[in-house]
Short mmCIF file of C-alpha atoms and ligand atoms in Angstrom, two decimals:
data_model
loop_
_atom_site.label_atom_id
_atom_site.label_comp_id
_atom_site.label_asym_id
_atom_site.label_seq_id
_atom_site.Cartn_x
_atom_site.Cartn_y
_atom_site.Cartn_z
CA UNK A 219 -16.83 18.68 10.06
CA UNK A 220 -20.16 18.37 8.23
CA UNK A 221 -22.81 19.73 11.32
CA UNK A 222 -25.61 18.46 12.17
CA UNK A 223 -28.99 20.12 13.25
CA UNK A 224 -31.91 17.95 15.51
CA UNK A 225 -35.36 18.86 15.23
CA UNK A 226 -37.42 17.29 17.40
CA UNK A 227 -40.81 17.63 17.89
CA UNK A 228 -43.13 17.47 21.11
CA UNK A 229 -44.77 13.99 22.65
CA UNK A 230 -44.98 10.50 21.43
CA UNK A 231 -43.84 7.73 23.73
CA UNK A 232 -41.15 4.85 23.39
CA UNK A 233 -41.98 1.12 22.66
CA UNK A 234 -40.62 -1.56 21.20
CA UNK A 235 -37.33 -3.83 21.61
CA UNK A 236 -33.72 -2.50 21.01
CA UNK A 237 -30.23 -2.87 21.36
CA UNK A 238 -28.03 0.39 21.60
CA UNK A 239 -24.69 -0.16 20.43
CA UNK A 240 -21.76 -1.58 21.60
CA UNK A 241 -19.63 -0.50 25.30
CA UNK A 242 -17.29 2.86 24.30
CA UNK A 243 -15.31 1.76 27.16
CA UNK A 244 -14.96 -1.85 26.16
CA UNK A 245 -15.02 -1.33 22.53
CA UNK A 246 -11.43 0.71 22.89
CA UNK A 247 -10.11 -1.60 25.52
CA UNK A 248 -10.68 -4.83 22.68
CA UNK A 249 -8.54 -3.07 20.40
CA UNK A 250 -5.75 -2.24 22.79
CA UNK A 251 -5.59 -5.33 24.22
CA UNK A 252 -5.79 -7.27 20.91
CA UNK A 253 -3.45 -5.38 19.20
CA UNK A 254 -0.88 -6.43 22.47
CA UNK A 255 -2.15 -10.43 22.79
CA UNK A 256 -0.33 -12.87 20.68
CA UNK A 257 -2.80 -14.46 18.10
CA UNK A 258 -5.89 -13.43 16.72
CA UNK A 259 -8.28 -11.86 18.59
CA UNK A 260 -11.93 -11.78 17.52
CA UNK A 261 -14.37 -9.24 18.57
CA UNK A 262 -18.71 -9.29 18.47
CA UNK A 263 -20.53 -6.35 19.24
CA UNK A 264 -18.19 -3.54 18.65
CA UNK A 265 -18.96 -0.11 19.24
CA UNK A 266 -18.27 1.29 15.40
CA UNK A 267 -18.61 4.96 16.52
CA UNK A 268 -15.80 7.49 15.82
CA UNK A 269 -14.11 7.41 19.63
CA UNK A 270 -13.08 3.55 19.26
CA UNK A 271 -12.80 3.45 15.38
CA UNK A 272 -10.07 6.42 15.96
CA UNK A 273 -7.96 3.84 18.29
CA UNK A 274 -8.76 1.40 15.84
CA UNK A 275 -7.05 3.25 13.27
CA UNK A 276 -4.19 4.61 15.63
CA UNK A 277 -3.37 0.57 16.08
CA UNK A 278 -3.16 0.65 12.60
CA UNK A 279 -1.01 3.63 11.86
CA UNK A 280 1.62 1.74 14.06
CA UNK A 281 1.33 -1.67 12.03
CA UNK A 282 -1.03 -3.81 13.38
CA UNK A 283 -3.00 -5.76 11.00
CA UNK A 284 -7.20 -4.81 12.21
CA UNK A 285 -9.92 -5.89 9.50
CA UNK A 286 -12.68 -3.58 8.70
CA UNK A 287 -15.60 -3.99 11.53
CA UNK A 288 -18.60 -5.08 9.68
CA UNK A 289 -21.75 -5.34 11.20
CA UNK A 290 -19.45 -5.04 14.82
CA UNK A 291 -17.14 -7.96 14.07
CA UNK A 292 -13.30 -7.31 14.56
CA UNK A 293 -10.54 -9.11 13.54
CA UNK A 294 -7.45 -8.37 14.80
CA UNK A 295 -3.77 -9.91 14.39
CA UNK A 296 -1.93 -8.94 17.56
CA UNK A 297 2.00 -8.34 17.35
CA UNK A 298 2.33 -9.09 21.03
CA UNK A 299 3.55 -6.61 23.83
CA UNK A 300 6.58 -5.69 21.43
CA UNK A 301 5.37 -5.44 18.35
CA UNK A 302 3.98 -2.06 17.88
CA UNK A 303 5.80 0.21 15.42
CA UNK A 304 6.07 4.04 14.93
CA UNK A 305 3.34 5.20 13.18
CA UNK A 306 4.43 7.68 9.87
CA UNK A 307 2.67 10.90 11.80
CA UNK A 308 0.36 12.12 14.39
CA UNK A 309 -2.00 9.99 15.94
CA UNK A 310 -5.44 11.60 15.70
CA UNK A 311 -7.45 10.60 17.74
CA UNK A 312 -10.51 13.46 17.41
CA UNK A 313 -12.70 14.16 20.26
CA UNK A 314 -11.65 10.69 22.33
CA UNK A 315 -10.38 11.37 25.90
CA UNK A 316 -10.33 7.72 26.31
CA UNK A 317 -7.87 6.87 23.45
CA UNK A 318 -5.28 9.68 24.52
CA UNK A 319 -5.33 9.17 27.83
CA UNK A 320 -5.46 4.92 27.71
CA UNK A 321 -2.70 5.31 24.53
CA UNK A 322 -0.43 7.88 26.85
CA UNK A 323 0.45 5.14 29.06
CA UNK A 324 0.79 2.39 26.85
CA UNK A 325 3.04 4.50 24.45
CA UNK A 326 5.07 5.42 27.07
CA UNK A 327 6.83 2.04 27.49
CA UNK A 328 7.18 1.84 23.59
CA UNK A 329 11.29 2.16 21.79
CA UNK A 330 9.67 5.00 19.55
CA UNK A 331 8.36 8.73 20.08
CA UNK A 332 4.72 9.27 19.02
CA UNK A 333 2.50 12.40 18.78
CA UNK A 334 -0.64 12.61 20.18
CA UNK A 335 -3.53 15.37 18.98
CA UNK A 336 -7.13 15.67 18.96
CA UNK A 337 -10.22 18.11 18.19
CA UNK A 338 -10.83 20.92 19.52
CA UNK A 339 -12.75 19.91 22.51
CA UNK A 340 -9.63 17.09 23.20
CA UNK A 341 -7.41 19.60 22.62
CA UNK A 342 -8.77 21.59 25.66
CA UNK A 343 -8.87 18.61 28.14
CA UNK A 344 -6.60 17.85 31.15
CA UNK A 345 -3.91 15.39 30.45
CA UNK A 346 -1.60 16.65 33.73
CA UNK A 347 -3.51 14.00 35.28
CA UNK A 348 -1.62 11.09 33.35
CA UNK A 349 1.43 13.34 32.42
CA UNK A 350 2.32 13.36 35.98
CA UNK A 351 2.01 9.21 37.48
CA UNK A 352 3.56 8.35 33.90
CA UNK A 353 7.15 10.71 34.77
CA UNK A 354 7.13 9.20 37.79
CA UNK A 355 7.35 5.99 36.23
CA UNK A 356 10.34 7.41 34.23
CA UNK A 357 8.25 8.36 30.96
CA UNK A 358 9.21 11.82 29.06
CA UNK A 359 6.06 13.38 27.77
CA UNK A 360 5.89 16.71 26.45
CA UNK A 361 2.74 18.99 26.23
CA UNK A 362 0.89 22.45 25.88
CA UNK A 363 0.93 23.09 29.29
CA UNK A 364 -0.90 20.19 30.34
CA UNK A 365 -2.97 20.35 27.29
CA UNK A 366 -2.76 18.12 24.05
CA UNK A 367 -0.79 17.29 21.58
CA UNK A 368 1.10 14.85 23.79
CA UNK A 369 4.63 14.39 23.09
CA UNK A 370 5.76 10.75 24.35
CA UNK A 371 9.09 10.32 24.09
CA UNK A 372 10.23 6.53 23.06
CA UNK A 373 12.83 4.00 24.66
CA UNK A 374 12.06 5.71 28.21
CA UNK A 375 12.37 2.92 30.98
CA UNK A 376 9.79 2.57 33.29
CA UNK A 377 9.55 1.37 36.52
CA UNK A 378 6.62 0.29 38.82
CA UNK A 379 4.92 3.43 41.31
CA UNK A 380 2.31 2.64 43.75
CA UNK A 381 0.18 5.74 42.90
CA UNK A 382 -3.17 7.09 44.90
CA UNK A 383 -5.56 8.95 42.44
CA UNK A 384 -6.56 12.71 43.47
CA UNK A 385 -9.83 11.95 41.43
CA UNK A 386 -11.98 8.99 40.68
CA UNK A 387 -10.83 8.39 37.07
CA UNK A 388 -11.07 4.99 35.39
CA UNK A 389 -8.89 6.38 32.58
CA UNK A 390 -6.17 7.37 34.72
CA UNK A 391 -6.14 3.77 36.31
CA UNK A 392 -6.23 2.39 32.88
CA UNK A 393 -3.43 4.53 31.63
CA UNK A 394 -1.18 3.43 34.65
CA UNK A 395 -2.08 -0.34 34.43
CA UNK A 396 -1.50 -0.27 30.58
CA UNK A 397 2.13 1.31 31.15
CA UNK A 398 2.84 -1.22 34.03
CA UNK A 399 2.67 -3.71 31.50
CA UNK A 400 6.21 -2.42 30.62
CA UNK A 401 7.67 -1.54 33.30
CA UNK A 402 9.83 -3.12 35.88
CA UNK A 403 8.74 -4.22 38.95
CA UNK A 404 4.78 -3.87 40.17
CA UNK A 405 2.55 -0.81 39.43
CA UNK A 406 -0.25 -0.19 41.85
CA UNK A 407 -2.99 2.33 41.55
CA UNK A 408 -5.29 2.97 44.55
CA UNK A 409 -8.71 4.98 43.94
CA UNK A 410 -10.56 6.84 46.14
CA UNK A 411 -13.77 5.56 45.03
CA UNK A 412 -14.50 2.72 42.75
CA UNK A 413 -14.59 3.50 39.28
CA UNK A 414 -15.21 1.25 36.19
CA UNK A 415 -12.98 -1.84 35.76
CA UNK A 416 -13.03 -2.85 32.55
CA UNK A 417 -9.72 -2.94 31.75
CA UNK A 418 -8.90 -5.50 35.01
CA UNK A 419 -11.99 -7.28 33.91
CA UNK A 420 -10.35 -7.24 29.90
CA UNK A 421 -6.21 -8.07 30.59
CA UNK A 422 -7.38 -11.30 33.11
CA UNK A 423 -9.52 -12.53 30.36
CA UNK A 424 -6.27 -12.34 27.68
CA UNK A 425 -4.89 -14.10 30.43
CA UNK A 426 -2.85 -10.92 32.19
CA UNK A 427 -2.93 -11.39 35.79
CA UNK A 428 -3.67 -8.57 37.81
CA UNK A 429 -3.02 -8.04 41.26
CA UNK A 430 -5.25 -6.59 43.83
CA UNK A 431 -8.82 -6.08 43.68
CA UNK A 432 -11.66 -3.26 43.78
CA UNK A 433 -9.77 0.38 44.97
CA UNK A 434 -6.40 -1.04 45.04
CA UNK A 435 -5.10 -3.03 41.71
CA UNK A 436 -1.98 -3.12 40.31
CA UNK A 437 0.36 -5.45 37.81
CA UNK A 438 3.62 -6.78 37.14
CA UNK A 439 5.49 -5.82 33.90
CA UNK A 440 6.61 -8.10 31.54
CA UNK A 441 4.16 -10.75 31.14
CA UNK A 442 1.96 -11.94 28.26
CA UNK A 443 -1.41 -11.60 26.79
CA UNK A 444 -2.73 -14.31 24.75
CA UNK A 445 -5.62 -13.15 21.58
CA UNK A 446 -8.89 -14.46 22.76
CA UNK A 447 -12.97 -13.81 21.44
CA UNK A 448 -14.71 -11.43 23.27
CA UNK A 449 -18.44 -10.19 23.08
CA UNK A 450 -19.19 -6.19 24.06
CA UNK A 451 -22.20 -5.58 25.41
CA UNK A 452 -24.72 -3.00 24.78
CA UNK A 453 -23.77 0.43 26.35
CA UNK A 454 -25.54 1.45 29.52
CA UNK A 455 -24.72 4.83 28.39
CA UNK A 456 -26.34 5.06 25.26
CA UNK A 457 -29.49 2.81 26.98
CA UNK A 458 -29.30 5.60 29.48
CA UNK A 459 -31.39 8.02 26.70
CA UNK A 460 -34.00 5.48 26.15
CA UNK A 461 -34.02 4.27 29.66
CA UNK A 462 -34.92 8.11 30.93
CA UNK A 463 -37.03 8.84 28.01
CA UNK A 464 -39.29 5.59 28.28
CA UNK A 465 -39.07 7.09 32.33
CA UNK A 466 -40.51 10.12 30.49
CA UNK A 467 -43.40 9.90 28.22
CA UNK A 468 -46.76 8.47 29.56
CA UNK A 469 -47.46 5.12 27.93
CA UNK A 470 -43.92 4.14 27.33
CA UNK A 471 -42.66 0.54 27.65
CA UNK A 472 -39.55 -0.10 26.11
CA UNK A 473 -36.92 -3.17 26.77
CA UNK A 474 -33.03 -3.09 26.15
CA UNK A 475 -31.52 -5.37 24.94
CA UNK A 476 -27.99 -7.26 26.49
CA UNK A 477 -27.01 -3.68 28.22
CA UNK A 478 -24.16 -4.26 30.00
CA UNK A 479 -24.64 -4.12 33.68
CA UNK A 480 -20.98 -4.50 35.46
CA UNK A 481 -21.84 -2.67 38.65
CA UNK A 482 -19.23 -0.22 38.46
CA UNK A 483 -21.55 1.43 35.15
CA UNK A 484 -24.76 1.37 36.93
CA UNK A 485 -25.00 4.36 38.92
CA UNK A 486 -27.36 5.23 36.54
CA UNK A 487 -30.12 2.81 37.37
CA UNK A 488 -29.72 3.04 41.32
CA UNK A 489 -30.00 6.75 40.59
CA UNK A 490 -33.80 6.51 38.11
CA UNK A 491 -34.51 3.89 41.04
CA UNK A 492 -34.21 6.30 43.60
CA UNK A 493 -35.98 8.91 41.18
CA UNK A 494 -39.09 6.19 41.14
CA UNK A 495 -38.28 4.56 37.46
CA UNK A 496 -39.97 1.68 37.00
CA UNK A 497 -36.80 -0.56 35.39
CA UNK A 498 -36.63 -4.50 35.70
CA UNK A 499 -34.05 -6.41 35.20
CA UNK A 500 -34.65 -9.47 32.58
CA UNK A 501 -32.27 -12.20 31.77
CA UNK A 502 -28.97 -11.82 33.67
CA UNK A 503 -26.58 -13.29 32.30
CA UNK A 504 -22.75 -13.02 31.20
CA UNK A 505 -20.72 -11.92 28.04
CA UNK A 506 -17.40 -13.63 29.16
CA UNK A 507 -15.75 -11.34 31.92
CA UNK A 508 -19.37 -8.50 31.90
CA UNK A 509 -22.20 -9.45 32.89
CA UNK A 510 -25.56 -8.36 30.93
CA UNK A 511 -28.90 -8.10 31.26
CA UNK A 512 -32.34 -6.96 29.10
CA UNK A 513 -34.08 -4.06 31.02
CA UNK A 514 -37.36 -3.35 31.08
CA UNK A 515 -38.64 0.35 31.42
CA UNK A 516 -42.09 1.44 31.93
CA UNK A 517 -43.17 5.31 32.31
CA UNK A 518 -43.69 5.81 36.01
CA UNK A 519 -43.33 9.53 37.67
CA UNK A 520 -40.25 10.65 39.50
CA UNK A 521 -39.09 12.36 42.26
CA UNK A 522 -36.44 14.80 43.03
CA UNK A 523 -33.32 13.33 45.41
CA UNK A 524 -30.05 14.36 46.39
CA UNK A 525 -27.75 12.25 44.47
CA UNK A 526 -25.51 10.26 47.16
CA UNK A 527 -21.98 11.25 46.28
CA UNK A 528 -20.21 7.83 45.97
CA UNK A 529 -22.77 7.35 42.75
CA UNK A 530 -21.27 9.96 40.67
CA UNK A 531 -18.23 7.64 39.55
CA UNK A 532 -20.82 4.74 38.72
CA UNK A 533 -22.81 7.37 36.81
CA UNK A 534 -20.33 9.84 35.43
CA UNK A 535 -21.68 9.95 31.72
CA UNK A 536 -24.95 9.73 32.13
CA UNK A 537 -25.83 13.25 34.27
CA UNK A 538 -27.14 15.38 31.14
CA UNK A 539 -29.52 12.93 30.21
CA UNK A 540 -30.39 12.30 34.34
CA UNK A 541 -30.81 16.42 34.59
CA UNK A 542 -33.63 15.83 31.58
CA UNK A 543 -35.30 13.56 34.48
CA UNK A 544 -34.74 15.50 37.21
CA UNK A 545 -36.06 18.51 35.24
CA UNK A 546 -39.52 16.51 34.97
CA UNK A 547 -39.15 15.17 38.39
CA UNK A 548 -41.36 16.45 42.11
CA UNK A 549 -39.12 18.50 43.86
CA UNK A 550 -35.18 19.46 43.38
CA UNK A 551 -32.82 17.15 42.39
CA UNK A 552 -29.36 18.01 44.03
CA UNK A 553 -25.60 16.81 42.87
CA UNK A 554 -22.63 17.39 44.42
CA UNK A 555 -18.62 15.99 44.68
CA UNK A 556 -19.29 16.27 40.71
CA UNK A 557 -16.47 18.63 39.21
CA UNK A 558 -15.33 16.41 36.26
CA UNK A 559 -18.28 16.93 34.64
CA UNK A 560 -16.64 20.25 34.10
CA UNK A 561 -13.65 18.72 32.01
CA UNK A 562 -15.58 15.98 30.01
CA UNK A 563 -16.13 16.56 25.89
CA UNK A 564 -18.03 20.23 27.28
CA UNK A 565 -18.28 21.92 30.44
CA UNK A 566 -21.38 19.71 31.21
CA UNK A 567 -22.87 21.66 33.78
CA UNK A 568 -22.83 24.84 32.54
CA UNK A 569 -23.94 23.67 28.81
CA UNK A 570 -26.58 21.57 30.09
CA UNK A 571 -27.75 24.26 32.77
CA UNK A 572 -27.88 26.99 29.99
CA UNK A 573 -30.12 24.26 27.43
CA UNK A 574 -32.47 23.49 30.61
CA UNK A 575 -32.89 27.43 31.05
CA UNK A 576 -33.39 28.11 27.78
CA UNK A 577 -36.46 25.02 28.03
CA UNK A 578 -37.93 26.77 30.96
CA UNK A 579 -36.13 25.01 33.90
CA UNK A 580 -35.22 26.68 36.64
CA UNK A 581 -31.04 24.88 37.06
CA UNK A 582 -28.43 26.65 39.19
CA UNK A 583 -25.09 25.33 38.18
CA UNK A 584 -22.78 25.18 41.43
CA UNK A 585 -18.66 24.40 41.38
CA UNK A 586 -18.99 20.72 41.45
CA UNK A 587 -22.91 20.43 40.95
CA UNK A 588 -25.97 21.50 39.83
CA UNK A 589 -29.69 22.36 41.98
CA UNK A 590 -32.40 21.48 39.49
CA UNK A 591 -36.59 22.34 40.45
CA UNK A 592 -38.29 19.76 38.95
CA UNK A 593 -41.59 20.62 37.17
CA UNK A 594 -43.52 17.86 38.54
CA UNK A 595 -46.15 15.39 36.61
CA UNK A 596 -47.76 17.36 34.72
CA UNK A 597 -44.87 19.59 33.94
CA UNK A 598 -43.86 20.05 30.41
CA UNK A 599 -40.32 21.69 28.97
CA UNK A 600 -40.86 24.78 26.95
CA UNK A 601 -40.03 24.25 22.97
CA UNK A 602 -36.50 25.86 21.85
CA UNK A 603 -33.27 26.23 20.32
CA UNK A 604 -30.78 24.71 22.70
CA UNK A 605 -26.40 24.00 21.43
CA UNK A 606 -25.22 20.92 22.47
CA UNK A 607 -21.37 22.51 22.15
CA UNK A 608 -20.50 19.24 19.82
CA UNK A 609 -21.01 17.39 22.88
CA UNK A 610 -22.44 13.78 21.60
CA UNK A 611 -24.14 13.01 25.12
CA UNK A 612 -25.90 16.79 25.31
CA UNK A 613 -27.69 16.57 22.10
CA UNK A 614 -28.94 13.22 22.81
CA UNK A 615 -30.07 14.16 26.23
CA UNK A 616 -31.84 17.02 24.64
CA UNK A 617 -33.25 15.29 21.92
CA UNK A 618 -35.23 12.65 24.52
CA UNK A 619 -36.26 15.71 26.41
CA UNK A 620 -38.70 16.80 23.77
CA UNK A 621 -41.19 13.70 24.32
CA UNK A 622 -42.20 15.99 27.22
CA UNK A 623 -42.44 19.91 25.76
CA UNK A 624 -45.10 21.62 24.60
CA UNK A 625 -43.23 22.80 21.67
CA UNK A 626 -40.60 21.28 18.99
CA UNK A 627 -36.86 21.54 20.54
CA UNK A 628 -33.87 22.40 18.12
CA UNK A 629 -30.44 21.16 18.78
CA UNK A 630 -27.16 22.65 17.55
CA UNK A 631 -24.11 20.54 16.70
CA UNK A 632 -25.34 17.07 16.83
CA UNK A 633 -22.85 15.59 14.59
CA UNK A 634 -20.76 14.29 17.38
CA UNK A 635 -23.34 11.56 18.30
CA UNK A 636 -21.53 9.53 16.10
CA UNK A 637 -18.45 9.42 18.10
CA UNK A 638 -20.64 7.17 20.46
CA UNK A 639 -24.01 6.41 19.10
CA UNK A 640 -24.21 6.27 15.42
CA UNK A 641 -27.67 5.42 14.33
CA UNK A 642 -29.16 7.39 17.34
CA UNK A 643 -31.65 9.02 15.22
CA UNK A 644 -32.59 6.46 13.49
CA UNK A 645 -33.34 3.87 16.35
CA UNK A 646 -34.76 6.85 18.48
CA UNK A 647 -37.19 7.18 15.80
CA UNK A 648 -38.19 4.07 15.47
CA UNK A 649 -39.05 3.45 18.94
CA UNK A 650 -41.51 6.56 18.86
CA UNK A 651 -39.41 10.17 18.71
CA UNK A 652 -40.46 12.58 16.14
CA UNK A 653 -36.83 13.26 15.35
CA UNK A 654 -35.59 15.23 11.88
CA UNK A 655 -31.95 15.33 11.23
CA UNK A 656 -30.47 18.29 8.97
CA UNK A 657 -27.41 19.80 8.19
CA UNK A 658 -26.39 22.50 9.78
C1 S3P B 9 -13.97 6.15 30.62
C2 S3P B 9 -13.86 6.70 31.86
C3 S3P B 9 -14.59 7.92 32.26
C4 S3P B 9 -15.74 8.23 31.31
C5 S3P B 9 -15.34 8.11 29.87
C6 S3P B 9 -14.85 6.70 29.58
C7 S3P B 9 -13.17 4.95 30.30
O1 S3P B 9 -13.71 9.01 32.25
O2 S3P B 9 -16.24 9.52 31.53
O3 S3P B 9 -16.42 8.40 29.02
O4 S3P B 9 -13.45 4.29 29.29
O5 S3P B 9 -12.26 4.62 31.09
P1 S3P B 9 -12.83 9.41 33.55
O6 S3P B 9 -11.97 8.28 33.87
O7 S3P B 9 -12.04 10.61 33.11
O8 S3P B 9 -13.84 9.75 34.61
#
């Protein structure tokens, strides 16, 4: 991969109007679900970022007719629930959790065998955790140990499980809804916390019925989805950076364009609430089945909290950028019940514990948290080198960090920002960050 180095340097504030790219989430789930309705599908707003364009092009390894995005317009020709073919080799889907996971249960139900294999960071993640609800279904899925490449065997059949998830995992429930959409009988998957719903929100709105609602959803196999036009919003999690760095900087006032607000994403604003973030909500409105809003951010100063526990889920992607906050906050920030943050594209506490340390924050990682001390208002990080590990969402937390150091921060492996945020650079430095990009 051709690496990427950040140089940022200190101060400046934020202003302007934006929109941050299209929903990861939803951006993945239109292609899916496209590729399965009968008709044409249309799509506005999509995310063109490496994660979803790799599912994009896994749809079209196994024959389904997608047009080139331009400018975030999709076409695609669905082949219905029975039209995918085997693709000619692997299915690479590079440093996407969401595509192998969502993909493992939908392949499962398929007549062929497919091969699933990512980066190296992919290649370290957990996939026991949909390996195990998918053979109880009756799929055959081989892999290293728990560990990709995923080996899904083909004309397995599968029949409905009522399943309760060990962890609070969207992509799990996703996996197990997409594989109940070919197997027999009804497949129900209870959470123990709410988690985001997209994909419910996505398969009623091509017309797929599911049953059940919040914790406990399920469908039946064998029904239909019909192609329809859908509009992603902007992603909260890439309007998280701006939201926390216009928190940041004195004299920033920034607002965000149609961010998509579906309360099972916005953990992340209750928590910069509770902080003291000064974030209004303009314009509510709806993009078919998500709702949307424009936020408004002003600088304010924040306080240190403890995190309440049943936010994590709502707020799961957005903690290195919130520890940049909490670094700059009054008093400790505390999070807990937060172990996946261990298994997501890095080790997320550790990496961004080390960064913060090496920026002159005092940040204890714990097993399923972290204990930051915030350095108060007129606290300042120290300048530095800092490695983001190739994770996308540590190098952009980083890179807002710097609007409040003393001294210019460098950040290591930033080329994986384009998995969920290309242009990041660009549009941060347009609103006001003194950001260089090099290679590396
Ligand atoms: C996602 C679910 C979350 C999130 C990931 C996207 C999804 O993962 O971290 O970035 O689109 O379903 P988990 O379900 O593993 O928590």
């Amino acid at each position: 991969m051709n690496e990427e180095r950040y140089r940022v340097r200190p101060g400046g504030r934020l202003r302007g109007r934006v929109r941050v790219p299209g929903d990861k989430s939803i951006s993945h789930r239109s292609i899916m679900l496209g590729a399965l309705a009968e008709g044409c599908s249309r799509v506005h707003g999509f995310l063109e970022g490496e994660d979803s364009l790799n599912t994009l092009r896994a749809f079209r390894a196994m024959g389904v007719d997608i047009g080139d995005p331009r400018d975030g317009e999709v076409e695609i020709q669905g082949v219905g629930l029975r039209g995918l073919r085997a693709a000619p080799g692997p299915l690479d889907l590079g440093n996407s959790g969401t595509s192998m996971r969502l993909l493992a249960g939908l392949l499962a139900g398929q007549p062929f065998d497919s091969v699933l294999i990512g980066d190296a960071s992919l290649s370290r993640r957990p996939m026991g955790r949909v390996i195990e609800p998918l053979t109880q279904m009756g799929a055959r899925i081989d892999s290293e140990d728990g560990r990709p490449p995923l080996r899904i065997h083909g004309g397995r059949r599968l029949h409905g499980i009522n399943y309760r998830l060990p962890i609070a995992s969207a992509q799990v429930k996703s996996c197990l809804l997409l594989a109940g959409l070919y197997a027999e009988g009804e497949t129900w998957v209870e959470e123990p916390a709410p988690t985001r719903d997209h994909t419910e929100r996505m398969l009623r709105a091509f017309g797929y019925p599911v049953l059940g609602e919040g914790r406990r959803v399920g469908v039946a196999g064998g029904g239909r989805l019909t192609a329809t036009e859908l509009t992603v919003p902007a992603d909260i999690s890439s309007a998280a950076f701006f939201l926390v760095g216009a928190s940041i900087a004195p004299g920033s006032e920034i607002v965000l364009e149609s961010v998509g607000v579906n309360p099972t994403r916005t953990g992340v604003l209750d928590i910069l609430r509770a902080m003291g973030a000064d974030i209004e909500w303009l314009d509510r409105r709806d993009f078919g089945a998500e709702p949307v809003a424009d936020l408004r951010v002003r600088a304010a100063p924040l306080r240190g909290i403890e995190i309440p526990e049943e936010w994590v889920p709502l707020a799961i992607d957005e903690f290195p950028v919130l520890f940049v906050a909490a670094a700059l906050a009054e008093g400790e920030t505390v999070l807990r019940g937060a172990a996946e943050l261990r298994v997501k594209e890095t080790d997320r506490i550790q990496v961004m514990a080390d960064g913060l340390r090496t920026l002159g924050v005092e940040a204890e990682p714990t097993a399923d948290g972290v204990r930051i001390q915030g350095m108060g208002p007129g606290g300042a990080f120290a300048g530095g080198r800092v490695d983001s590990h190739g994770d996308h969402r540590v190098a952009m937390a980083f890179a807002m960090a710097a609007l409040r150091a003393r001294a210019p921060i460098e950040i290591e492996h930033c080329a994986n920002v384009r998995t969920s945020f290309p242009g990041f650079a660009q549009l941060a430095a347009r609103t006001g960050l003194d950001i260089a990009v090099s290679p590396a």
